[in-house]
Coordinates of C-alpha atoms in Angstrom, one line a residue:
M1 CA 84.1 101.1 104.1
K2 CA 85.5 104.0 102.2
R3 CA 83.9 104.9 98.9
R4 CA 87.4 104.8 97.4
N5 CA 87.4 101.0 97.8
F6 CA 85.0 101.0 94.9
L7 CA 87.3 103.4 93.1
R8 CA 90.6 101.8 93.5
A9 CA 122.9 122.8 106.7
V10 CA 121.4 126.1 105.8
G11 CA 119.4 126.0 102.7
A12 CA 120.9 127.7 99.7
L13 CA 118.6 130.1 97.8
S14 CA 118.6 129.9 94.1
L15 CA 117.7 132.9 92.0
P16 CA 117.4 132.0 88.4
A17 CA 116.9 135.6 87.6
L18 CA 120.6 136.2 88.3
S19 CA 121.6 134.0 85.4
G20 CA 120.1 136.2 82.7
F21 CA 118.8 139.7 83.1
S22 CA 116.5 140.2 80.2
G23 CA 114.9 143.3 81.7
L24 CA 111.5 142.1 80.2
R25 CA 108.2 141.9 82.0
A26 CA 105.4 139.5 81.3
E27 CA 102.3 141.3 80.1
G28 CA 98.9 140.3 81.2
N29 CA 96.5 138.6 78.7
S30 CA 92.9 139.7 79.2
L31 CA 91.8 136.9 77.0
F32 CA 93.6 134.3 79.0
T33 CA 92.4 133.7 82.6
S34 CA 94.3 131.7 85.1
L35 CA 94.9 128.1 84.3
I36 CA 95.5 127.3 88.0
N37 CA 92.6 128.6 90.0
P38 CA 94.0 131.0 92.6
D39 CA 91.1 130.3 94.9
S40 CA 91.7 126.6 94.9
D41 CA 93.5 125.1 97.9
R42 CA 94.7 122.1 95.9
V43 CA 98.4 121.3 95.7
L44 CA 100.5 119.4 93.1
V45 CA 103.7 117.6 94.2
I46 CA 106.0 116.6 91.4
I47 CA 108.7 114.0 92.0
H48 CA 111.4 114.0 89.4
L49 CA 113.2 110.6 89.1
F50 CA 116.3 111.6 87.2
G51 CA 118.3 109.2 85.1
G52 CA 115.6 107.2 83.4
N53 CA 113.6 104.8 85.5
D54 CA 113.3 101.2 84.4
G55 CA 109.5 100.8 84.1
L56 CA 109.6 97.1 83.3
N57 CA 111.3 96.5 86.6
T58 CA 109.0 98.8 88.5
L59 CA 105.6 97.7 87.2
V60 CA 106.0 94.2 85.9
P61 CA 103.6 92.9 83.2
L62 CA 102.9 89.4 84.4
D63 CA 101.2 88.4 81.1
Q64 CA 104.6 89.0 79.4
Y65 CA 106.6 87.3 82.1
R66 CA 107.7 84.3 80.0
N67 CA 109.0 86.7 77.3
L68 CA 110.8 88.9 79.8
L69 CA 112.7 85.9 80.9
D70 CA 114.0 85.6 77.4
V71 CA 115.0 89.2 76.8
R72 CA 116.3 90.3 80.3
R73 CA 117.0 87.1 82.2
Q74 CA 119.8 88.9 84.2
L75 CA 117.2 91.3 85.7
V76 CA 113.9 89.5 85.9
L77 CA 112.4 89.3 89.4
P78 CA 111.3 85.9 90.7
E79 CA 107.5 85.7 90.0
D80 CA 106.8 84.7 93.6
S81 CA 108.5 87.9 94.9
L82 CA 106.3 90.3 93.0
L83 CA 103.6 92.4 94.7
K84 CA 100.6 91.6 92.5
I85 CA 97.9 94.2 92.0
S86 CA 96.0 92.2 89.4
S87 CA 96.4 88.9 87.5
S88 CA 98.5 90.8 84.9
L89 CA 100.4 93.5 86.8
A90 CA 102.7 93.6 89.8
F91 CA 105.0 96.0 91.6
H92 CA 108.7 95.4 92.4
P93 CA 109.1 93.7 95.8
S94 CA 110.7 96.8 97.2
M95 CA 107.5 98.8 96.7
G96 CA 105.4 97.5 99.6
G97 CA 104.3 100.9 100.8
I98 CA 103.1 101.9 97.3
K99 CA 101.4 98.6 96.9
E100 CA 99.4 99.2 100.1
M101 CA 98.5 102.7 98.8
Y102 CA 97.2 101.1 95.6
D103 CA 95.1 98.7 97.6
R104 CA 93.6 101.7 99.5
G105 CA 92.8 103.5 96.2
Q106 CA 95.5 106.1 96.8
M107 CA 97.8 105.2 93.9
G108 CA 97.2 105.3 90.1
V109 CA 99.3 104.4 87.1
I110 CA 99.5 105.5 83.5
Q111 CA 101.5 103.0 81.4
N112 CA 103.7 103.7 78.4
V113 CA 104.0 107.5 78.7
G114 CA 106.4 109.2 76.4
Y115 CA 106.6 111.3 73.2
A116 CA 107.0 110.9 69.5
Q117 CA 110.5 110.6 68.1
P118 CA 112.1 110.1 71.5
N119 CA 115.5 111.5 72.4
R120 CA 117.7 109.4 74.6
S121 CA 120.0 112.2 75.9
H122 CA 119.4 112.8 79.6
F123 CA 119.6 116.6 79.2
R124 CA 117.6 117.0 76.0
S125 CA 114.9 114.6 77.1
T126 CA 114.7 116.4 80.5
D127 CA 114.3 119.7 78.5
I128 CA 111.4 118.1 76.6
W129 CA 109.6 116.8 79.6
T130 CA 110.0 120.0 81.7
T131 CA 109.1 122.4 78.8
A132 CA 106.4 120.1 77.3
S133 CA 107.9 120.7 73.8
R134 CA 108.0 118.4 70.8
S135 CA 111.2 116.5 70.4
D136 CA 112.2 118.8 67.5
E137 CA 111.2 122.0 69.2
L138 CA 113.3 124.2 71.6
L139 CA 111.4 126.1 74.3
T140 CA 112.9 128.2 77.1
T141 CA 109.9 128.1 79.5
G142 CA 108.6 125.3 81.6
W143 CA 105.0 124.0 81.2
L144 CA 104.1 125.2 84.6
G145 CA 106.1 128.4 84.1
R146 CA 104.0 129.3 81.1
H147 CA 100.8 128.8 83.2
F148 CA 102.2 131.0 85.9
D149 CA 103.1 133.7 83.4
H150 CA 99.4 134.1 82.6
Q151 CA 98.4 133.9 86.3
Y152 CA 100.9 136.4 87.6
P153 CA 101.3 139.2 85.1
G154 CA 104.3 141.4 85.7
Y155 CA 105.9 139.0 88.1
P156 CA 108.0 139.5 90.2
E157 CA 107.0 143.2 90.4
G158 CA 104.0 143.6 92.7
Y159 CA 104.5 140.2 94.4
P160 CA 104.0 139.1 97.1
N161 CA 100.7 140.8 97.7
D162 CA 97.5 140.3 99.7
Q163 CA 95.9 138.0 97.1
Q164 CA 99.1 136.0 96.6
P165 CA 101.3 136.2 99.7
D166 CA 103.2 133.0 99.1
P167 CA 105.5 131.8 96.4
P168 CA 103.7 130.1 93.5
A169 CA 106.0 127.1 93.6
I170 CA 108.7 125.7 95.8
S171 CA 111.6 123.4 94.8
L172 CA 113.1 121.4 97.6
G173 CA 116.9 121.5 97.0
N174 CA 119.5 124.0 95.7
V175 CA 118.1 124.5 92.2
S176 CA 114.7 125.8 91.1
H177 CA 113.1 123.1 88.9
P178 CA 113.0 123.9 85.2
T179 CA 109.3 122.9 85.1
C180 CA 108.5 126.3 86.7
E181 CA 110.7 128.4 84.4
G182 CA 108.8 131.4 83.2
Q183 CA 109.4 134.1 80.6
N184 CA 111.5 136.3 83.0
L185 CA 112.5 134.0 85.8
N186 CA 111.7 130.7 87.6
Y187 CA 108.5 130.9 89.7
S188 CA 109.8 128.3 92.1
Y189 CA 111.6 129.4 95.3
S190 CA 114.3 126.8 96.0
V191 CA 115.2 125.9 99.6
S192 CA 116.9 122.9 101.2
N193 CA 115.7 123.4 104.7
P194 CA 112.6 125.6 105.3
N195 CA 113.5 126.0 108.9
Q196 CA 116.8 127.8 108.0
V197 CA 116.3 130.0 105.0
T198 CA 119.1 132.2 103.8
V199 CA 118.5 136.0 103.9
L200 CA 120.1 137.9 101.1
A201 CA 121.8 141.3 101.6
P202 CA 119.2 144.0 100.5
G203 CA 119.9 145.8 97.3
G204 CA 119.7 149.3 98.9
N205 CA 117.7 152.3 97.9
T206 CA 120.2 154.6 96.2
P207 CA 119.0 156.3 93.0
L208 CA 119.5 154.3 89.9
P209 CA 120.6 155.5 86.4
D210 CA 117.8 155.9 83.8
D211 CA 119.3 153.3 81.4
Y212 CA 119.5 149.6 80.7
Y213 CA 121.9 149.1 83.6
G214 CA 119.6 150.8 86.0
E215 CA 116.6 148.7 84.8
E216 CA 118.6 145.5 85.5
L217 CA 119.7 146.7 89.0
D218 CA 116.1 147.6 89.8
Y219 CA 115.0 144.1 88.7
L220 CA 117.7 142.6 90.9
R221 CA 116.6 144.6 93.9
T222 CA 113.0 143.6 93.3
T223 CA 114.0 139.9 93.1
I224 CA 116.1 140.0 96.3
D225 CA 113.4 141.8 98.3
Q226 CA 110.8 139.3 97.1
S227 CA 113.0 136.4 97.9
N228 CA 113.6 137.6 101.5
V229 CA 109.9 138.1 102.0
Y230 CA 109.1 134.6 100.7
G231 CA 111.9 133.1 102.8
N232 CA 110.3 134.5 106.0
V233 CA 106.8 133.3 104.9
I234 CA 108.2 129.8 104.3
Q235 CA 110.0 129.7 107.6
D236 CA 106.9 130.8 109.4
A237 CA 104.8 128.1 107.7
S238 CA 107.4 125.5 108.6
N239 CA 107.3 126.6 112.2
E240 CA 103.5 126.6 112.3
G241 CA 103.2 123.2 110.5
T242 CA 103.6 119.7 111.8
N243 CA 104.3 116.1 110.8
A244 CA 102.0 113.4 112.1
V245 CA 104.3 110.4 111.3
E246 CA 107.9 109.4 111.6
Y247 CA 109.7 109.5 108.2
P248 CA 112.4 107.0 107.3
S249 CA 115.8 108.2 108.2
S250 CA 118.7 108.4 105.7
N251 CA 116.2 108.9 102.9
R252 CA 116.7 112.2 101.1
L253 CA 113.4 112.0 99.2
A254 CA 111.5 111.3 102.5
N255 CA 113.2 114.3 104.1
D256 CA 112.1 116.6 101.3
L257 CA 108.5 115.3 101.4
R258 CA 108.5 115.7 105.2
H259 CA 109.2 119.4 104.6
V260 CA 106.5 119.6 102.0
A261 CA 103.9 118.1 104.3
R262 CA 105.0 120.5 107.1
L263 CA 104.6 123.5 104.8
I264 CA 101.2 122.5 103.6
S265 CA 100.1 121.8 107.2
G266 CA 101.5 125.3 108.1
G267 CA 99.0 127.0 105.8
L268 CA 101.3 127.9 102.9
K269 CA 99.2 128.7 99.8
T270 CA 101.9 127.5 97.4
K271 CA 100.3 125.5 94.5
V272 CA 103.2 123.4 93.3
Y273 CA 106.1 121.6 95.0
T274 CA 108.9 119.8 93.2
V275 CA 111.3 117.3 94.7
Y276 CA 114.1 115.4 93.1
L277 CA 115.8 112.0 93.4
G278 CA 118.7 111.0 91.1
G279 CA 120.5 107.7 90.5
F280 CA 118.1 106.0 88.0
D281 CA 120.7 105.8 85.2
T282 CA 121.3 102.1 85.9
H283 CA 123.6 101.0 83.1
A284 CA 125.4 98.7 85.4
N285 CA 124.7 96.7 88.6
Q286 CA 121.0 97.4 88.5
V287 CA 120.8 94.1 90.3
R288 CA 123.3 92.4 92.5
G289 CA 124.6 89.4 90.6
N290 CA 122.0 86.7 90.5
R291 CA 120.0 88.3 93.3
T292 CA 117.6 90.3 91.2
T293 CA 115.5 91.5 94.1
V294 CA 118.4 93.6 95.4
G295 CA 120.7 96.1 93.9
A296 CA 120.8 99.8 92.9
H297 CA 117.3 99.9 91.4
A298 CA 115.7 98.0 94.3
D299 CA 117.3 100.5 96.7
L300 CA 116.0 103.4 94.7
L301 CA 112.4 102.0 94.5
K302 CA 112.5 101.3 98.2
Q303 CA 113.4 105.0 98.9
V304 CA 110.5 106.1 96.6
S305 CA 108.0 103.7 98.2
E306 CA 108.9 104.5 101.8
A307 CA 109.0 108.2 101.2
V308 CA 105.7 108.4 99.3
S309 CA 103.9 106.1 101.7
A310 CA 105.1 108.1 104.7
F311 CA 104.1 111.4 103.1
Q312 CA 100.6 110.0 102.2
E313 CA 100.1 108.7 105.8
D314 CA 101.2 112.1 107.1
L315 CA 98.6 113.8 104.9
D316 CA 95.9 111.3 105.9
N317 CA 96.5 111.8 109.6
Q318 CA 96.3 115.5 109.2
G319 CA 93.2 115.5 107.1
L320 CA 95.1 116.9 104.1
S321 CA 95.1 114.0 101.7
E322 CA 92.2 115.2 99.5
R323 CA 94.0 118.5 98.9
V324 CA 97.2 117.0 97.5
L325 CA 98.0 115.2 94.3
G326 CA 101.4 113.7 93.7
M327 CA 103.0 112.6 90.4
T328 CA 106.3 111.1 89.3
F329 CA 108.1 111.4 86.0
S330 CA 111.5 110.4 84.6
E331 CA 113.0 111.6 81.3
F332 CA 112.7 108.2 79.7
G333 CA 112.4 104.5 80.5
R334 CA 115.0 101.8 79.8
R335 CA 115.5 99.5 76.9
I336 CA 113.6 96.2 76.9
R337 CA 116.7 93.9 76.6
S338 CA 119.2 94.0 79.4
N339 CA 122.9 94.7 78.6
N340 CA 125.9 92.7 79.6
S341 CA 126.6 94.7 82.8
F342 CA 123.6 93.6 84.8
G343 CA 121.9 96.8 83.8
T344 CA 119.8 98.6 81.1
D345 CA 120.4 101.4 78.7
H346 CA 118.4 104.5 77.8
G347 CA 115.0 103.7 76.4
D348 CA 111.7 105.4 75.5
A349 CA 108.3 105.2 77.3
A350 CA 107.7 104.3 80.9
P351 CA 104.9 104.4 83.5
M352 CA 104.0 107.5 85.5
F353 CA 102.6 107.2 89.0
F354 CA 100.0 109.3 90.8
F355 CA 99.2 109.3 94.4
G356 CA 96.7 111.1 96.7
G357 CA 93.3 110.8 98.3
C358 CA 91.3 111.4 95.1
L359 CA 92.5 108.7 92.6
G360 CA 90.6 105.5 93.1
G361 CA 93.4 103.0 92.0
N362 CA 93.1 103.8 88.3
I363 CA 95.4 102.1 85.7
L364 CA 95.4 103.6 82.3
G365 CA 97.1 101.9 79.3
D366 CA 98.0 98.4 78.1
N367 CA 100.7 96.2 79.4
P368 CA 103.8 96.5 77.1
V369 CA 104.0 93.7 74.7
I370 CA 107.4 92.0 74.9
N371 CA 108.4 90.3 71.6
R372 CA 111.2 87.8 72.0
S373 CA 112.8 88.9 68.7
I374 CA 113.2 92.6 69.7
N375 CA 116.5 94.3 68.9
Q376 CA 119.0 95.3 71.6
G377 CA 118.1 99.0 71.0
D378 CA 114.4 98.7 71.3
G379 CA 112.5 100.5 74.0
I380 CA 108.8 100.5 75.1
P381 CA 106.8 102.4 72.5
M382 CA 104.6 105.4 73.5
Q383 CA 100.9 104.9 74.1
F384 CA 100.2 108.2 75.9
D385 CA 101.8 111.6 75.1
F386 CA 103.1 113.1 78.4
R387 CA 101.6 116.4 77.4
D388 CA 98.2 114.8 77.6
V389 CA 99.0 113.8 81.1
Y390 CA 100.0 117.3 82.1
G391 CA 96.9 118.8 80.5
S392 CA 94.6 116.3 82.2
V393 CA 96.1 117.1 85.6
L394 CA 95.6 120.8 85.0
M395 CA 92.0 120.1 83.9
D396 CA 91.0 117.7 86.6
W397 CA 93.0 119.1 89.5
F398 CA 93.1 122.8 88.9
G399 CA 90.0 123.3 86.8
A400 CA 91.7 124.5 83.6
K401 CA 89.6 124.7 80.4
E402 CA 90.5 122.5 77.5
A403 CA 90.9 125.3 75.0
K404 CA 93.4 127.1 77.2
I405 CA 95.3 123.9 77.8
K406 CA 95.6 123.5 74.1
D407 CA 96.9 127.0 73.8
V408 CA 99.8 126.5 76.2
L409 CA 100.6 122.8 75.7
Y410 CA 99.7 121.7 72.2
E411 CA 96.7 121.8 69.9
D412 CA 96.2 118.0 69.7
F413 CA 95.7 117.7 73.5
Q414 CA 93.6 114.6 74.5
Y415 CA 92.1 114.3 77.9
L416 CA 92.9 111.3 80.1
P417 CA 90.8 110.3 83.1
I418 CA 93.4 110.4 85.9
I419 CA 91.5 111.6 89.0
A420 CA 88.4 109.7 90.2
G421 CA 87.0 112.0 92.9
C422 CA 86.7 112.3 96.7
E423 CA 83.2 111.4 97.6
S424 CA 81.8 109.3 100.5
A425 CA 81.4 105.6 100.7
L426 CA 79.0 103.0 99.3
P427 CA 78.9 99.4 100.5
V428 CA 80.4 97.7 97.4
N429 CA 84.0 96.8 97.0
L430 CA 85.3 96.6 93.4
L431 CA 88.0 93.9 93.3
D432 CA 88.7 94.0 89.6
F433 CA 87.5 95.7 86.4
I434 CA 88.8 94.5 83.0
V435 CA 87.9 95.9 79.6
Q436 CA 89.2 94.1 76.5
A437 CA 88.8 94.4 72.8
Q438 CA 87.6 91.3 71.0
E439 CA 87.1 90.7 67.2
K440 CA 84.1 92.9 66.8
T441 CA 83.0 93.8 70.4
I442 CA 84.5 95.1 73.6
A443 CA 84.0 92.8 76.7
L444 CA 83.8 94.2 80.2
S445 CA 84.1 92.1 83.3
W446 CA 84.3 93.0 87.0
T447 CA 84.3 91.3 90.4
T448 CA 82.9 92.7 93.6
S449 CA 82.5 91.9 97.3
A450 CA 80.7 93.3 100.3
E451 CA 77.5 94.0 98.3
S452 CA 75.3 94.7 101.3
D453 CA 73.1 97.3 99.5
N454 CA 73.6 97.1 95.7
R455 CA 70.9 97.5 93.1
G456 CA 73.2 97.0 90.2
F457 CA 75.5 98.7 87.6
Q458 CA 74.9 101.2 84.8
V459 CA 77.5 100.7 82.2
E460 CA 78.7 103.9 80.6
R461 CA 80.8 104.7 77.6
S462 CA 82.6 107.8 76.3
T463 CA 84.7 108.8 73.3
D464 CA 86.4 111.7 75.1
G465 CA 86.7 110.5 78.7
I466 CA 84.4 113.4 79.8
N467 CA 80.9 112.9 78.4
F468 CA 79.5 109.5 79.2
V469 CA 76.3 107.8 78.0
D470 CA 74.4 104.8 79.3
I471 CA 74.8 101.7 77.2
G472 CA 73.4 99.0 79.5
W473 CA 72.3 97.9 82.9
V474 CA 73.5 94.9 84.9
S475 CA 71.5 93.9 87.9
A476 CA 73.2 92.9 91.2
R477 CA 73.6 89.2 91.8
L478 CA 72.3 87.2 94.7
P479 CA 75.0 86.5 97.3
N480 CA 77.1 83.4 96.8
A481 CA 79.1 81.2 99.1
S482 CA 82.4 83.0 98.4
G483 CA 81.0 86.4 99.2
Q484 CA 82.2 87.6 95.8
H485 CA 80.3 88.4 92.6
S486 CA 81.4 88.4 88.9
Y487 CA 79.7 90.3 86.2
D488 CA 80.1 90.6 82.4
F489 CA 78.9 93.0 79.7
E490 CA 79.6 93.0 76.0
D491 CA 79.5 96.3 74.0
R492 CA 78.6 95.5 70.4
S493 CA 78.0 99.1 69.2
V494 CA 81.7 100.0 68.6
A495 CA 83.8 100.9 65.6
V496 CA 87.5 100.3 64.8
N497 CA 90.3 102.7 65.7
I498 CA 88.3 104.7 68.3
L499 CA 89.5 104.8 71.9
Y500 CA 86.5 104.1 74.1
Y501 CA 86.4 105.0 77.8
Y502 CA 84.2 102.8 80.1
R503 CA 83.0 103.2 83.7
L504 CA 80.5 101.6 86.0
K505 CA 77.9 103.6 87.8
Q506 CA 77.1 101.4 90.9
E507 CA 73.7 102.3 92.4
D508 CA 72.4 101.3 95.8
N509 CA 68.7 100.6 96.6
S510 CA 68.1 104.2 97.7
G511 CA 69.3 105.7 94.4
D512 CA 72.8 106.8 95.6
Y513 CA 75.6 106.0 93.3
E514 CA 79.3 105.9 92.8
F515 CA 81.6 105.6 89.7
S516 CA 84.3 103.0 89.2
P517 CA 87.8 103.8 87.8
I518 CA 87.7 104.4 84.0
K519 CA 89.1 101.8 81.7
T520 CA 89.9 102.1 78.0
A521 CA 89.8 99.8 74.9
K522 CA 90.1 100.1 71.2
L523 CA 89.2 97.8 68.2
L524 CA 92.1 97.8 65.8
A525 CA 91.5 97.6 62.1
R526 CA 94.1 94.9 61.4
G527 CA 91.9 92.2 60.0
S528 CA 90.4 89.3 62.0
D529 CA 93.1 86.9 60.7
E530 CA 96.1 88.6 62.3
N531 CA 95.5 88.0 66.0
L532 CA 94.1 85.3 68.3
Q533 CA 90.4 85.7 68.8
L534 CA 88.9 84.5 72.0
G535 CA 85.2 84.4 73.0
L536 CA 83.6 84.5 76.4
P537 CA 83.6 81.5 78.7
T538 CA 80.4 79.4 78.9
P539 CA 78.8 78.7 81.2
N540 CA 79.9 81.4 83.5
P541 CA 79.5 80.9 86.5
S542 CA 80.5 77.2 86.0
S543 CA 80.5 74.2 88.3
V544 CA 81.6 71.3 86.0
Q545 CA 83.3 72.3 82.7
V546 CA 84.2 75.6 81.0
S547 CA 84.4 76.1 77.2
I548 CA 85.9 79.2 75.5
P549 CA 85.7 79.5 71.7
Y550 CA 88.8 80.6 69.8
K551 CA 90.0 81.4 66.3
A552 CA 93.8 80.9 65.7
A553 CA 95.7 83.3 63.4
N554 CA 98.7 81.0 62.8
D555 CA 100.0 77.5 63.2
G556 CA 101.5 76.9 66.6
T557 CA 100.6 76.3 70.2
L558 CA 98.0 77.9 72.5
S559 CA 99.1 77.9 76.1
Y560 CA 96.6 78.6 78.8
L561 CA 97.0 79.3 82.5
L562 CA 94.3 79.5 85.1
F563 CA 95.0 81.8 88.1
D564 CA 93.0 81.9 91.4
I565 CA 92.3 85.2 93.1
S566 CA 95.6 85.1 94.9
G567 CA 97.5 84.9 91.6
R568 CA 98.5 81.2 92.1
V569 CA 98.5 79.0 88.9
V570 CA 96.0 76.2 89.3
L571 CA 96.0 75.0 85.7
N572 CA 98.7 75.0 83.1
N573 CA 98.1 73.4 79.7
S574 CA 98.6 73.8 76.0
M575 CA 97.2 72.6 72.6
A576 CA 98.4 72.6 69.0
V577 CA 96.4 74.8 66.6
V578 CA 96.3 75.3 62.8
A579 CA 96.2 78.7 61.1
Q580 CA 92.7 80.1 60.6
S581 CA 91.1 77.3 62.5
S582 CA 88.4 77.6 65.1
G583 CA 87.6 75.5 68.1
N584 CA 87.1 75.5 71.8
I585 CA 89.4 75.5 74.8
E586 CA 87.8 73.2 77.3
F587 CA 88.7 72.0 80.8
P588 CA 87.0 70.7 83.9
V589 CA 86.6 73.0 86.9
S590 CA 84.8 70.7 89.4
Q591 CA 88.1 70.1 91.3
F592 CA 88.6 73.9 92.1
P593 CA 87.1 75.7 95.1
T594 CA 84.3 78.3 94.6
G595 CA 85.8 81.7 93.6
N596 CA 87.0 84.0 90.9
Y597 CA 89.6 82.9 88.4
T598 CA 91.5 84.5 85.5
L599 CA 92.3 82.5 82.4
K600 CA 95.3 83.7 80.4
V601 CA 95.7 82.4 76.8
M602 CA 99.0 82.9 75.0
T603 CA 100.3 82.3 71.4
N604 CA 103.8 81.7 70.1
N605 CA 104.1 85.2 68.8
G606 CA 103.2 86.9 72.1
D607 CA 99.5 87.5 71.7
T608 CA 97.8 87.3 75.1
V609 CA 94.1 87.4 76.0
Q610 CA 92.5 87.1 79.4
R611 CA 89.0 86.1 80.5
R612 CA 87.4 86.1 83.9
I613 CA 85.7 82.9 85.2
L614 CA 83.5 82.4 88.2
I615 CA 83.6 78.8 89.6
H616 CA 80.6 78.0 91.8
R617 CA 80.7 74.6 93.5
R618 CA 77.2 73.2 94.0

């Protein structure tokens, strides 16, 4: 068992330098060393989903399903068609390949990514995402371009060289991606087909006038010469490289990723690749009539899923998967309510997806809360600033220091735990790990299987996602009939309005250990009378009856659903409650088979709380 189970047409050449001859040269900064370690062989692949991807239709919050039916009935996917990855989240049915990657621990998700004061213009929001600017700030350099400016002083003069023989970045297509725009020019060499690279006519060697015009011509000659050398290097790498799988035909994104895999396999030392897929501006016909599982958005997600899964399989088969990290972004999400054209309009935050051999199946962020009374113009609010995502990738993947990330991104950078690691295997399979804030404590629960050599779990907590401390020990359970084990831990030493990071350190009997994915939770200082408060199930495990204490915030109805491990609803009930009242939700469990279950409790105003229950038939 892998340890990650525990973790969960000739190409047209684009020369951006031709569009504006500044004649300037980037100066080296002796106080600022490289953000991207030149000795690292790690690669970042960025997939730009242009148009504004509908996150609610891509990663569906199952705990909000009833409210989604109210606000976007034209679009909501049948619940039995969804590809569930937990009791509260599911992928679109067109994303089978990505679902399998998630199950293998090769796909991670960050929910609700965006920025403050969002702009819903395609072009302005794309500028913000590619430059990593504030919404009220105009920058002319890309976030990776600024990093490259510090790494390659004087570029393009003096490059390529023995230390850096290959282009810093490559854009698949006819345009160099703005993410890599530097102070003088774009660091990304654009090419449509690496096997057929255009050679530009040399600029000659005649003497140049000693004036501004001569400086610009000299700069142009340098750029042309560099581009021709890079073109030959790229073509050689493509000829040397290989693909170990068949990619889906008639899939542009898959074809581009096929080229990327071939160049990496061919030994190219390029650090960043960008690929592009348009069509996500789904104002109309996002679905096909009443058949919500098909339509324009389903087709796009199928392309992404098939392309990414083929690319990952190719890397796996060639032993390259632990060198490559992939990420997707779109300039914004879509609005929560559907429009009258079977589509959605420009919104705000949306999920970002990460893939590779070093992720561990992490999901950061909360499910979006869907209020039935939302306005037509409402989008998903931001939970994570996209610049924190960029900086965390630079820190975890390329070894950048936090102080330097703050210098080139923004001063308030907050680290996010995205990448889990690439170590070897231990004989424990983590099926689920849930961290939830309660009234005054934070409850952790997790489920495992295949515990052939498990001593137990050290529970660790952090306030910055980097420095963890031990807060408790949970011993391994004896095997039960189902072959699965459920654990609970309650953290009582927490304060309000602090984001806490939690992970499990699973230890085997010889002292070897492995870490789980990291989960986050925060106690909000909103008063105990504003939200549903739900205690822990007792007894747990249970064989006859379960009781869960609650405190209701308002008059209304508590609805509760019990899901088995496959996501099937085995109990559906409700009860009337009075504001500020306390009581117990109780129900018999002797009729259910032994196994792990999830209880979901919902209020009229959209509050949802979940608890894990282990039923053990005697």
